[in-house]
């Protein structure tokens, strides 16, 4: 069995975060933005799991427990986000965030 | 005991002047009792004080820090002043009931007058210079209020402002003087630590007295001049005399109380206190003598031609204050205070008698009056008594004190020849004084009819106005004789406690007295000759004396000059200030404004409203934070070290 090393998993997380940030910065579609945010969030959640797994018995299942809680948070966040998408769609007839710029000075 | 005096005064309210009369009467009783007690046990000091605040000593300044106290001090000087202030205050308060009867704004009047009396009493019994200064300012404020009592009259309002501003010049000098003495006594001098003790005049049961050597330090000289400036402002001495004649715009009662007996005396009192407790250098003394002597003469000349009854008396006040300053400058502080004491009574008497005339006729113009001695016998007699006292005819009060002033200065002429011209001026002023005050008397009271027939028929005032005249007349006759009472002498001598007091009061140089009485009699005779029996003396238009008369009437053009200086000087300063304001301050403000405007204009463009842009800013901020945490912070820790 190949030895699993922590930095490899961390690199995976970093990659996911980079994809997420790229998505946040470039997408104009609100749903795609939400998906990008979710990816970034999952990168963070994964980190909890890695560190919990690699720290052995000292922390028990704390990291995994936090991960489960965070997944729940992410779900609620998405619920709120989708509600905003619906409202935006009703208001503008589109879900392109480039059109929702009334807050600027 | 003293706190009781001020306390009752301060608790002033309500309309009725009778309350004020009652309270000031009570204060008078207390004041006189205090003075009596003091006279019975000369050299006794009663000092009550509380600590106001304490400044801890800093290295190199005050080793023991600096404590400011508030307290009351009863010593011979202050009890003497207490008598003057409370007696005259009570009498004037009583007189006001009749005199001010028809005026509106009476509550204001009585409140201000009571506040004034309270402040004046506080000033007199202050036990340290700082407290003294506080009350001094309060007194000045009341004076401003009362001069401007008829504030609808533009002349009254401007006179009030003038008085306030001119005395303010003096006040600033006074304050500077305090600071200078402070810095001097804090570190050096025989009274070292005195300033650190908060300028308290006494220490335990021993008064802090001026060093007998009048040091020649430049600092002390300048400080003395500053104190003199403060006194000159308050006591209307040359060259800050201009406000007092204009202050006659106030009610006559106010003139009698403030601008004759008490407030203007505060300046003299300050000088006396300063000479006893602070000490003047010989140069200071010379300047004080010069100002006193010159003012005595200078003001008397202006009184000679003036047609306004109150202003004539006002000039005579300036002149008499000059005598007091002269005596203090010559080193006889208690002689000055003695003259202050007698002067307060006969000058208040003159003012109240004049007020009685004004009350009856409604005019202050001497040339419209005449023949008043028949309908107003009491007033005529009172004015005559006041005039005789002022002129210095024995046995009236003014004779004793003025002679003391003259003879004490005379005794110093040998040691200080520089005093000569001012002594001569003061002597000449004796003649002028007698002349102008009897010119006023003859113009107003002699003859058989009023010159201006449109004036109402003259009549005496109500009893509340007559009683004060009688009381003050008694004082004007008798106050000078007080000096033969051992207790009163003890008061004067005990107050001094320093060298320079003539051996006995009232036994002045006989020759000198004879000359001054002759001069005074001559002045009265001349007045009788020119103005007596209803005559009006007028200079021919071609007379060589005309320009002199005009000069005097225009008060040597001093006011015009001051106005000019004020207009030009203030205008120039204002221009400079305006320039500074417009270009430097406004420039800075507007420049800053433009800078921030430009910056915010740039920043505003960042607010695109686009979510992605904001996300980009967040990411950029995050990267910046990482940069700081990972690069800058380790560098700083490596460079400057950390825990």
XYZ file of C-alpha atoms in Angstrom:
748
model
C 0.000 0.000 0.000
C 1.436 3.265 -1.040
C 2.015 5.648 1.785
C -0.417 8.456 1.758
C 1.164 11.808 2.460
C -0.601 14.864 3.836
C 0.822 17.350 1.377
C -0.724 15.508 -1.512
C -4.198 15.939 -0.044
C -3.442 19.556 0.789
C -2.455 20.103 -2.813
C -5.841 18.705 -3.834
C -7.537 21.203 -1.529
C -5.444 24.060 -2.868
C -6.357 23.048 -6.392
C -10.043 22.983 -5.546
C -9.717 26.461 -3.919
C -7.969 27.814 -7.007
C -10.745 26.489 -9.228
C -13.268 28.022 -6.894
C -11.636 31.466 -6.865
C -11.226 31.366 -10.612
C -14.905 30.569 -10.925
C -15.959 33.320 -8.537
C -13.919 35.879 -10.395
C -14.908 34.947 -13.906
C -18.488 33.647 -13.891
C -21.424 35.972 -14.325
C -24.121 33.369 -13.938
C -25.351 33.358 -10.361
C -25.807 29.594 -10.211
C -22.308 28.978 -11.468
C -21.065 31.436 -8.869
C -22.822 29.437 -6.177
C -21.259 26.254 -7.439
C -17.813 27.883 -7.390
C -18.360 29.002 -3.815
C -19.370 25.448 -2.910
C -16.181 24.090 -4.387
C -14.114 26.476 -2.287
C -16.068 25.514 0.781
C -15.490 21.842 0.154
C -11.794 22.490 -0.164
C -11.858 23.839 3.361
C -14.003 20.979 4.673
C -11.643 18.456 3.156
C -8.789 20.027 5.105
C -10.557 19.252 8.377
C -10.897 15.624 7.389
C -7.255 15.295 6.311
C -5.871 16.788 9.451
C -8.176 14.705 11.614
C -7.163 11.525 9.825
C -3.467 12.277 9.911
C -3.320 13.386 13.524
C -4.138 9.869 14.651
C -5.996 9.205 17.838
C -5.190 12.475 19.556
C -8.196 14.318 18.188
C -10.580 11.459 17.767
C -13.368 12.214 15.341
C -13.451 15.938 15.964
C -12.401 16.905 12.441
C -14.937 14.577 10.834
C -17.673 15.905 13.077
C -16.858 19.475 12.121
C -16.900 18.457 8.472
C -20.417 17.082 8.817
C -21.583 20.263 10.519
C -19.989 22.386 7.794
C -21.731 20.347 5.105
C -24.978 21.219 6.800
C -24.009 24.895 6.807
C -23.161 24.711 3.140
C -26.587 23.257 2.421
C -28.373 26.095 4.183
C -26.171 28.599 2.435
C -27.093 27.145 -0.892
C -30.753 27.286 0.057
C -30.439 30.998 0.771
C -28.393 31.499 -2.388
C -31.013 29.735 -4.540
C -33.727 31.886 -2.971
C -31.765 34.944 -4.033
C -31.442 33.451 -7.515
C -35.218 33.075 -7.747
C -35.820 36.599 -6.498
C -33.238 37.980 -8.898
C -34.768 36.104 -11.766
C -38.207 37.451 -10.930
C -36.845 40.985 -10.649
C -34.568 41.124 -13.680
C -35.749 38.252 -15.832
C -32.173 37.009 -15.766
C -29.677 35.572 -13.348
C -26.667 37.422 -14.730
C -24.994 39.247 -11.829
C -23.538 41.827 -14.211
C -27.038 43.219 -14.520
C -27.574 43.586 -10.758
C -25.394 46.629 -10.230
C -27.868 49.138 -8.793
C -25.943 49.398 -5.511
C -23.071 51.254 -7.034
C -22.648 54.891 -6.318
C -17.991 84.898 59.668
C -16.902 86.421 56.398
C -18.314 83.606 54.383
C -21.589 84.569 55.981
C -21.230 88.019 54.514
C -20.647 86.879 50.983
C -23.041 84.000 51.323
C -26.019 86.117 52.186
C -25.122 88.458 49.416
C -24.844 85.747 46.878
C -28.239 84.390 47.717
C -29.869 87.239 45.859
C -33.132 86.903 44.042
C -36.522 88.525 43.744
C -37.716 91.889 42.739
C -37.689 93.911 45.885
C -34.705 96.073 46.525
C -35.615 95.974 50.187
C -34.239 92.473 50.385
C -30.990 93.753 48.966
C -31.051 96.641 51.399
C -31.665 94.342 54.334
C -28.930 91.958 53.310
C -26.415 94.665 52.644
C -27.380 96.228 55.948
C -26.692 92.941 57.679
C -23.412 92.696 55.844
C -22.559 96.194 56.966
C -23.156 95.295 60.573
C -20.997 92.206 60.209
C -18.315 94.139 58.346
C -18.168 96.902 60.899
C -18.102 94.406 63.751
C -15.212 92.604 62.116
C -13.307 95.811 61.695
C -14.066 96.762 65.264
C -12.775 93.445 66.488
C -9.717 93.860 64.362
C -9.123 97.334 65.687
C -9.319 96.058 69.241
C -6.622 93.498 68.641
C -4.251 94.876 66.050
C -1.970 92.511 64.261
C -4.447 89.688 64.536
C -4.905 87.588 61.448
C -7.744 85.232 60.860
C -7.241 82.930 57.947
C -9.617 80.191 56.894
C -8.868 78.220 53.802
C -9.563 75.045 51.930
C -7.433 73.415 49.284
C -8.749 73.953 45.838
C -6.354 71.714 44.001
C -2.836 70.523 44.253
C -0.295 70.113 41.516
C 2.384 67.605 42.281
C 5.892 68.893 42.046
C 7.750 68.175 38.866
C 11.537 68.018 38.828
C 13.049 71.436 38.335
C 9.886 73.377 39.026
C 8.394 73.187 42.475
C 10.015 70.812 44.891
C 6.841 70.441 46.876
C 4.358 70.970 44.124
C 1.920 73.774 44.020
C -1.267 74.089 46.005
C -4.013 76.496 45.174
C -6.277 77.367 48.032
C -9.503 79.261 48.427
C -9.823 81.086 51.644
C -10.741 84.165 53.525
C -8.373 86.353 55.386
C -9.268 89.038 57.843
C -6.420 91.310 58.598
C -6.276 95.034 59.315
C -6.203 96.032 55.658
C -9.076 93.880 54.583
C -11.209 94.855 57.540
C -10.626 98.497 56.709
C -11.766 97.853 53.170
C -14.649 95.809 54.451
C -15.970 98.820 56.305
C -15.745 100.975 53.218
C -17.404 98.474 50.938
C -20.207 97.437 53.239
C -21.081 100.875 54.572
C -21.077 102.570 51.196
C -22.788 99.540 49.713
C -25.593 99.684 52.243
C -26.053 103.408 51.896
C -26.157 103.263 48.130
C -28.559 100.339 48.230
C -30.894 102.363 50.406
C -30.571 105.376 48.162
C -31.348 103.250 45.126
C -34.814 102.533 46.459
C -35.679 106.166 45.891
C -33.448 106.953 42.970
C -34.246 103.981 40.794
C -37.891 103.929 41.692
C -39.196 104.711 38.214
C -36.828 102.531 36.281
C -37.663 99.258 34.721
C -35.380 96.304 35.074
C -35.173 96.721 38.822
C -34.650 93.029 39.605
C -31.727 93.083 37.230
C -30.414 96.195 38.902
C -30.553 94.834 42.418
C -29.230 91.469 41.392
C -26.256 93.046 39.648
C -25.600 95.444 42.459
C -25.731 92.648 45.000
C -23.478 90.471 42.905
C -21.103 93.358 42.694
C -21.092 93.818 46.447
C -20.547 90.113 46.977
C -17.663 90.089 44.535
C -16.160 93.160 46.088
C -16.343 91.698 49.561
C -14.836 88.505 48.240
C -12.020 90.449 46.677
C -11.289 92.260 49.884
C -11.125 89.138 51.993
C -9.336 86.918 49.487
C -6.333 85.317 51.044
C -4.364 84.696 47.899
C -3.652 86.382 44.614
C -5.412 83.870 42.405
C -8.652 84.159 44.299
C -8.149 87.886 44.319
C -7.932 87.830 40.558
C -11.109 85.784 40.216
C -13.108 88.266 42.241
C -11.372 91.081 40.455
C -12.741 89.815 37.167
C -16.171 89.321 38.673
C -16.157 92.903 39.845
C -15.181 94.048 36.380
C -18.005 92.050 34.907
C -20.550 93.629 37.251
C -19.180 97.020 36.394
C -19.785 96.250 32.742
C -23.350 95.206 33.465
C -24.091 98.252 35.529
C -22.537 100.845 33.271
C -24.574 99.380 30.482
C -27.676 99.277 32.618
C -29.485 101.580 30.226
C -28.501 99.336 27.401
C -31.029 100.842 25.013
C -28.902 103.973 25.017
C -26.102 103.525 22.478
C -23.779 105.736 24.488
C -24.299 103.617 27.595
C -23.697 100.409 25.714
C -20.519 101.722 24.153
C -19.336 103.147 27.481
C -19.813 99.736 29.032
C -17.818 98.120 26.277
C -15.132 100.751 26.565
C -14.835 100.286 30.304
C -14.664 96.550 29.899
C -12.034 96.623 27.184
C -9.822 99.200 28.815
C -9.864 97.463 32.152
C -9.237 94.245 30.293
C -5.880 95.609 29.181
C -5.098 96.156 32.828
C -6.363 92.704 33.748
C -4.091 91.035 31.270
C -1.147 92.923 32.674
C -2.216 91.940 36.169
C -2.331 88.296 35.189
C 1.078 88.525 33.575
C 2.337 90.171 36.732
C 1.013 87.293 38.809
C 2.793 84.816 36.559
C 6.036 86.724 36.810
C 5.888 86.906 40.575
C 4.981 83.272 40.541
C 8.029 82.278 38.577
C 10.194 84.474 40.739
C 8.983 83.431 44.154
C 8.659 79.812 43.178
C 12.374 79.382 42.872
C 14.132 82.221 44.643
C 13.729 85.109 46.965
C 13.339 85.520 50.695
C 9.783 84.270 50.415
C 10.810 81.176 48.539
C 8.046 78.690 48.371
C 5.478 81.391 48.762
C 4.224 80.983 45.233
C 4.310 77.235 45.648
C 2.006 77.757 48.564
C -0.537 79.346 46.282
C 0.171 83.015 46.961
C -1.456 82.893 50.323
C -0.903 86.167 52.097
C -0.416 84.565 55.458
C 1.342 81.535 56.761
C 0.043 80.245 60.040
C -0.371 83.368 62.066
C 2.393 85.317 60.412
C 1.735 87.382 57.341
C 4.014 86.890 54.423
C 5.428 90.318 54.048
C 7.418 91.752 51.243
C 11.138 91.460 51.586
C 12.361 94.598 53.226
C 15.023 94.834 50.604
C 13.311 95.751 47.427
C 15.337 93.621 45.132
C 16.561 94.975 41.863
C 15.850 91.936 39.767
C 14.601 92.849 36.317
C 11.935 90.228 36.564
C 10.508 91.730 39.719
C 10.638 95.183 38.211
C 8.678 94.061 35.204
C 6.271 92.145 37.407
C 5.711 95.265 39.483
C 4.992 97.304 36.394
C 2.501 94.677 35.300
C 0.730 94.765 38.637
C 0.685 98.536 38.356
C -0.859 98.168 34.930
C -3.632 96.076 36.387
C -4.244 98.597 39.116
C -4.130 101.464 36.649
C -6.760 99.814 34.515
C -9.105 99.287 37.415
C -8.417 102.607 39.092
C -8.503 104.592 35.871
C -4.982 105.892 36.159
C -3.204 107.505 33.264
C -3.014 106.276 30.507
C -5.907 103.885 31.066
C -8.140 106.590 32.522
C -10.426 107.097 29.538
C -13.157 104.718 30.571
C -14.126 106.224 33.906
C -15.736 109.479 32.717
C -17.697 107.540 30.130
C -18.752 105.090 32.783
C -20.974 107.879 34.090
C -23.555 106.630 31.620
C -24.670 104.189 34.282
C -27.159 105.116 36.985
C -25.758 107.623 39.450
C -26.030 105.131 42.270
C -23.757 102.836 40.350
C -21.308 105.643 39.802
C -21.336 106.355 43.496
C -20.797 102.770 44.536
C -18.571 101.372 41.852
C -16.850 104.254 40.213
C -16.197 106.271 43.305
C -16.010 104.182 46.402
C -15.336 100.560 45.740
C -14.365 99.092 42.426
C -11.937 101.788 41.393
C -10.537 101.491 44.869
C -9.836 97.843 44.129
C -6.932 98.914 41.968
C -5.517 100.961 44.792
C -6.124 98.089 47.170
C -4.262 95.781 44.821
C -1.340 98.159 44.726
C -1.317 98.422 48.475
C -1.486 94.668 48.918
C 1.207 94.211 46.320
C 3.476 96.726 47.958
C 3.017 95.047 51.319
C 3.187 91.442 50.226
C 5.066 91.415 46.958
C 7.380 94.361 47.162
C 8.283 96.835 44.493
C 11.672 97.778 43.236
C 12.773 101.382 43.409
C 12.168 101.775 39.713
C 8.640 100.467 40.133
C 8.089 102.922 42.936
C 9.199 105.781 40.778
C 6.862 104.750 37.985
C 3.995 104.427 40.435
C 4.711 107.824 41.934
C 4.940 109.327 38.481
C 1.651 107.866 37.339
C -0.105 108.808 40.550
C 1.132 112.371 40.679
C 0.606 112.979 37.019
C -2.875 111.520 37.054
C -3.848 113.589 40.068
C -2.981 116.744 38.193
C -4.005 115.687 34.729
C -7.493 114.571 35.698
C -8.026 117.683 37.781
C -7.376 119.903 34.784
C -10.017 118.111 32.790
C -12.555 118.559 35.544
C -12.049 122.312 35.454
C -14.053 122.949 32.307
C -16.515 120.121 32.089
C -20.206 121.043 32.029
C -21.526 117.674 33.208
C -21.951 117.445 36.969
C -21.272 113.734 37.131
C -18.236 113.874 34.924
C -16.696 116.599 37.000
C -16.973 114.274 39.959
C -15.666 111.414 37.865
C -12.543 113.356 36.990
C -12.077 114.249 40.604
C -12.263 110.530 41.382
C -9.463 109.821 38.943
C -7.507 112.635 40.458
C -8.020 111.422 44.027
C -7.102 107.888 43.046
C -3.937 109.427 41.713
C -3.180 110.671 45.211
C -3.597 107.210 46.626
C -1.354 105.679 43.995
C 1.161 108.395 44.684
C 1.241 107.582 48.373
C 1.610 103.867 47.747
C 4.375 104.477 45.270
C 6.222 106.548 47.801
C 6.106 103.561 50.122
C 3.169 104.511 52.294
C 0.609 101.934 51.418
C -1.464 102.549 54.507
C -1.569 106.272 53.873
C -2.967 105.509 50.470
C -5.557 103.232 52.012
C -6.397 105.868 54.576
C -7.114 108.316 51.793
C -9.115 105.606 50.071
C -11.140 105.200 53.225
C -12.056 108.849 53.600
C -12.402 109.397 49.887
C -14.926 106.600 49.556
C -17.299 108.367 51.883
C -17.100 111.886 50.612
C -17.009 110.834 46.998
C -20.066 108.643 47.424
C -21.671 111.617 49.155
C -20.889 113.890 46.219
C -22.254 111.377 43.766
C -25.420 110.804 45.698
C -25.953 114.544 46.109
C -25.444 114.955 42.378
C -27.816 112.068 41.868
C -30.382 113.843 43.955
C -30.095 116.871 41.683
C -30.321 114.731 38.578
C -33.291 112.911 40.026
C -35.051 116.227 40.587
C -34.192 117.933 37.315
C -33.528 115.155 34.853
C -30.415 116.805 33.483
C -26.721 116.596 34.188
C -25.795 119.864 32.541
C -24.440 122.291 35.122
C -25.207 125.280 32.951
C -28.901 124.497 32.990
C -29.026 124.322 36.783
C -28.761 127.116 39.262
C -30.432 128.439 42.356
C -31.028 124.959 43.707
C -29.978 125.721 47.238
C -33.412 127.001 48.148
C -35.560 124.062 47.088
C -32.894 121.493 47.892
C -31.323 122.627 51.126
C -30.199 119.224 52.293
C -28.639 118.291 48.989
C -26.881 121.628 48.749
C -25.473 121.205 52.218
C -24.419 117.626 51.518
C -22.714 118.589 48.286
C -20.964 121.439 50.069
C -19.727 119.127 52.797
C -18.523 116.651 50.209
C -16.857 119.476 48.322
C -15.107 120.787 51.405
C -13.919 117.320 52.239
C -12.674 116.834 48.703
C -10.962 120.190 48.653
C -9.183 119.337 51.883
C -10.485 121.991 54.219
C -10.052 121.081 57.889
C -11.664 119.487 59.763
C -13.355 117.571 56.954
C -12.200 114.089 56.133
C -10.271 114.878 52.992
C -7.972 117.244 54.795
C -6.454 114.656 57.068
C -5.885 111.993 54.526
C -4.779 114.215 51.695
C -2.354 115.956 53.987
C -0.998 112.621 55.024
C -0.451 111.744 51.406
C 1.302 114.997 50.664
C 3.444 115.014 53.749
C 4.430 111.391 53.380
C 5.544 111.994 49.835
C 7.264 115.160 51.013
C 9.221 113.149 53.544
C 10.628 111.026 50.731
C 11.751 113.908 48.563
C 15.146 114.043 50.192
C 15.859 110.424 49.429
C 14.248 110.442 46.005
C 14.650 113.790 44.241
C 12.968 112.265 41.198
C 9.672 112.484 43.059
C 9.771 116.273 43.021
C 7.830 117.032 39.824
C 5.062 114.652 40.795
C 4.854 116.092 44.249
C 4.457 119.540 42.744
C 1.770 118.257 40.395
C -0.139 116.720 43.250
C 0.158 119.950 45.158
C -1.097 121.982 42.244
C -3.997 119.583 41.931
C -5.116 120.641 45.414
C -5.874 124.077 44.053
C -7.610 122.768 40.955
C -9.650 120.335 42.989
C -11.000 123.027 45.241
C -11.744 125.186 42.230
C -13.609 122.700 40.088
C -15.715 121.165 42.799
C -16.882 124.559 43.971
C -17.414 125.688 40.422
C -19.836 122.807 40.198
C -21.416 123.736 43.504
C -21.878 127.381 42.622
C -23.215 126.557 39.178
C -25.767 124.132 40.521
C -26.829 125.634 43.797
C -26.095 129.339 43.975
C -28.044 132.139 42.377
C -31.753 132.688 42.651
C -33.234 130.757 39.776
C -32.760 127.827 37.438
C -31.100 128.860 34.190
C -33.143 126.596 31.993
C -36.789 127.439 32.712
C -38.058 124.343 30.940
C -36.802 122.116 33.734
C -39.296 120.873 36.325
C -39.362 122.481 39.735
C -36.683 121.043 41.946
C -37.588 119.087 45.043
C -35.825 116.873 47.515
C -35.980 113.152 47.017
C -37.879 110.792 49.311
C -36.484 109.955 52.740
C -34.594 106.919 51.474
C -32.516 109.334 49.443
C -32.070 111.841 52.217
C -30.987 109.452 54.938
C -27.948 108.229 52.970
C -26.904 111.818 52.388
C -27.019 112.477 56.108
C -25.103 109.304 56.956
C -22.428 110.018 54.391
C -22.205 113.653 55.419
C -21.466 112.514 58.925
C -18.707 110.278 57.596
C -17.368 112.987 55.328
C -16.992 115.213 58.339
C -15.822 112.611 60.768
C -13.976 109.894 58.876
C -10.765 111.850 58.910
C -10.933 112.176 62.655
C -11.051 108.411 63.027
C -7.352 108.553 62.791
C -7.183 109.953 66.300
C -8.904 106.877 67.650
C -6.274 104.494 68.875
C -8.105 101.520 67.450
C -8.185 102.934 63.966
C -4.570 103.876 64.183
C -3.837 100.362 65.223
C -5.685 99.199 62.143
C -3.523 101.312 59.904
C -0.290 100.556 61.681
C -1.046 96.901 62.171
C -1.870 96.552 58.515
C 1.431 97.915 57.516
C 3.802 95.993 59.684
C 6.517 97.288 57.443
C 8.662 100.343 57.490
C 7.617 103.565 55.909
C 4.699 104.639 58.027
C 4.773 108.179 59.325
C 5.035 108.215 63.091
C 1.505 109.439 63.673
C -1.395 110.206 61.451
C -3.025 113.570 61.412
C 0.022 115.400 62.649
C 1.372 116.264 59.269
C 3.895 118.907 58.552
C 2.222 122.131 59.707
C 3.753 124.337 57.070
C 2.763 121.920 54.330
C -0.768 121.736 55.672
C -1.037 125.479 55.822
C 0.052 125.824 52.227
C -2.346 123.190 50.989
C -5.248 124.667 52.924
C -4.437 128.085 51.556
C -4.319 126.667 48.058
C -7.648 124.987 48.563
C -9.169 128.126 49.984
C -7.785 130.039 47.054
C -9.415 127.602 44.683
C -12.749 127.974 46.403
C -12.349 131.752 46.397
C -11.638 131.801 42.687
C -14.636 129.626 42.014
C -16.815 131.914 44.103
C -15.481 134.932 42.258
C -16.115 133.529 38.818
C -19.255 131.504 39.345
C -20.708 132.584 42.675
C -24.220 133.886 43.122
C -25.464 132.640 39.801
C -22.773 134.289 37.729
C -21.562 132.504 34.661
C -18.026 133.083 33.671
C -17.288 132.676 30.040
C -14.064 133.143 28.237
C -14.058 135.632 25.415
C -13.807 133.847 22.107
C -10.622 135.693 21.366
C -9.054 134.715 24.662
C -5.737 132.979 24.523
C -7.159 130.421 26.900
C -9.722 129.190 24.369
C -7.505 126.547 22.786
C -6.624 125.313 26.261
C -10.278 125.057 27.131
C -10.996 123.094 23.999
C -8.079 120.826 24.708
C -9.419 120.126 28.163
C -12.979 119.666 26.984
C -11.784 117.112 24.509
C -9.843 115.424 27.271
C -6.511 116.094 25.624
C -7.827 114.228 22.607
C -6.928 111.013 24.341
C -10.069 109.257 23.399
C -9.803 110.389 19.821
C -6.260 109.102 19.781
C -7.269 105.787 21.253
C -10.087 105.489 18.803
C -7.686 106.218 15.997
C -5.222 103.678 17.283
C -8.056 101.273 17.782
C -9.428 101.836 14.313
C -6.113 101.785 12.505
C -4.363 99.270 14.662
C -7.219 96.883 14.892
C -7.913 97.284 11.210
C -4.348 96.412 10.329
C -4.317 93.464 12.658
C -7.649 92.386 11.288
C -6.347 92.623 7.771
C -3.423 90.441 8.686
C -5.697 88.025 10.495
C -8.050 88.019 7.543
C -5.201 87.284 5.177
C -3.985 84.503 7.412
C -7.473 83.137 7.741
C -8.225 83.303 4.077
C -5.016 81.989 2.647
C -3.360 79.945 5.321
C -6.200 78.391 7.276
C -8.747 78.337 4.507
C -6.043 77.360 2.075
C -5.100 74.396 4.191
C -8.688 73.403 4.687
C -9.612 73.748 1.059
C -6.434 72.041 -0.045
C -7.156 69.090 2.187
C -10.684 69.059 0.936
C -9.575 68.973 -2.672
C -7.084 66.239 -1.913
C -9.656 64.021 -0.297
C -12.137 64.884 -3.004
C -9.746 63.661 -5.660
C -8.931 60.551 -3.685
C -12.539 59.661 -3.123
C -13.279 60.285 -6.754
C -10.789 57.582 -7.621
C -12.107 55.285 -4.955
C -15.651 55.778 -6.130
C -14.891 54.191 -9.428
C -14.126 50.965 -7.610
C -17.759 50.724 -6.622
C -18.885 49.046 -9.791
C -21.737 47.169 -8.145
C -20.467 44.037 -9.805
C -20.241 41.103 -7.410
C -17.211 39.688 -9.189
C -15.274 42.877 -8.691
C -15.979 42.832 -4.994
C -14.894 39.224 -4.865
C -11.713 40.227 -6.576
C -11.103 42.896 -3.931
C -11.656 40.328 -1.239
C -9.148 38.009 -2.798
C -6.681 40.817 -3.284
C -7.106 41.764 0.368
C -6.547 38.183 1.390
C -3.393 37.964 -0.646
C -2.236 41.209 0.887
C -2.882 39.809 4.341
C -0.899 36.695 3.514
C 1.889 38.844 2.215
C 2.002 40.764 5.456
C 1.847 37.677 7.635
C 4.349 35.655 5.695
C 6.801 38.257 4.446
C 6.598 41.575 6.242
C 5.971 40.373 9.771
C 8.842 37.833 9.812
C 11.079 40.535 8.405
C 10.113 43.009 11.110
C 10.505 40.415 13.837
C 13.906 39.493 12.492
C 14.872 43.136 12.259
C 13.616 44.476 15.586
C 13.301 41.299 17.577
C 10.225 39.911 19.213
C 9.209 38.037 22.273
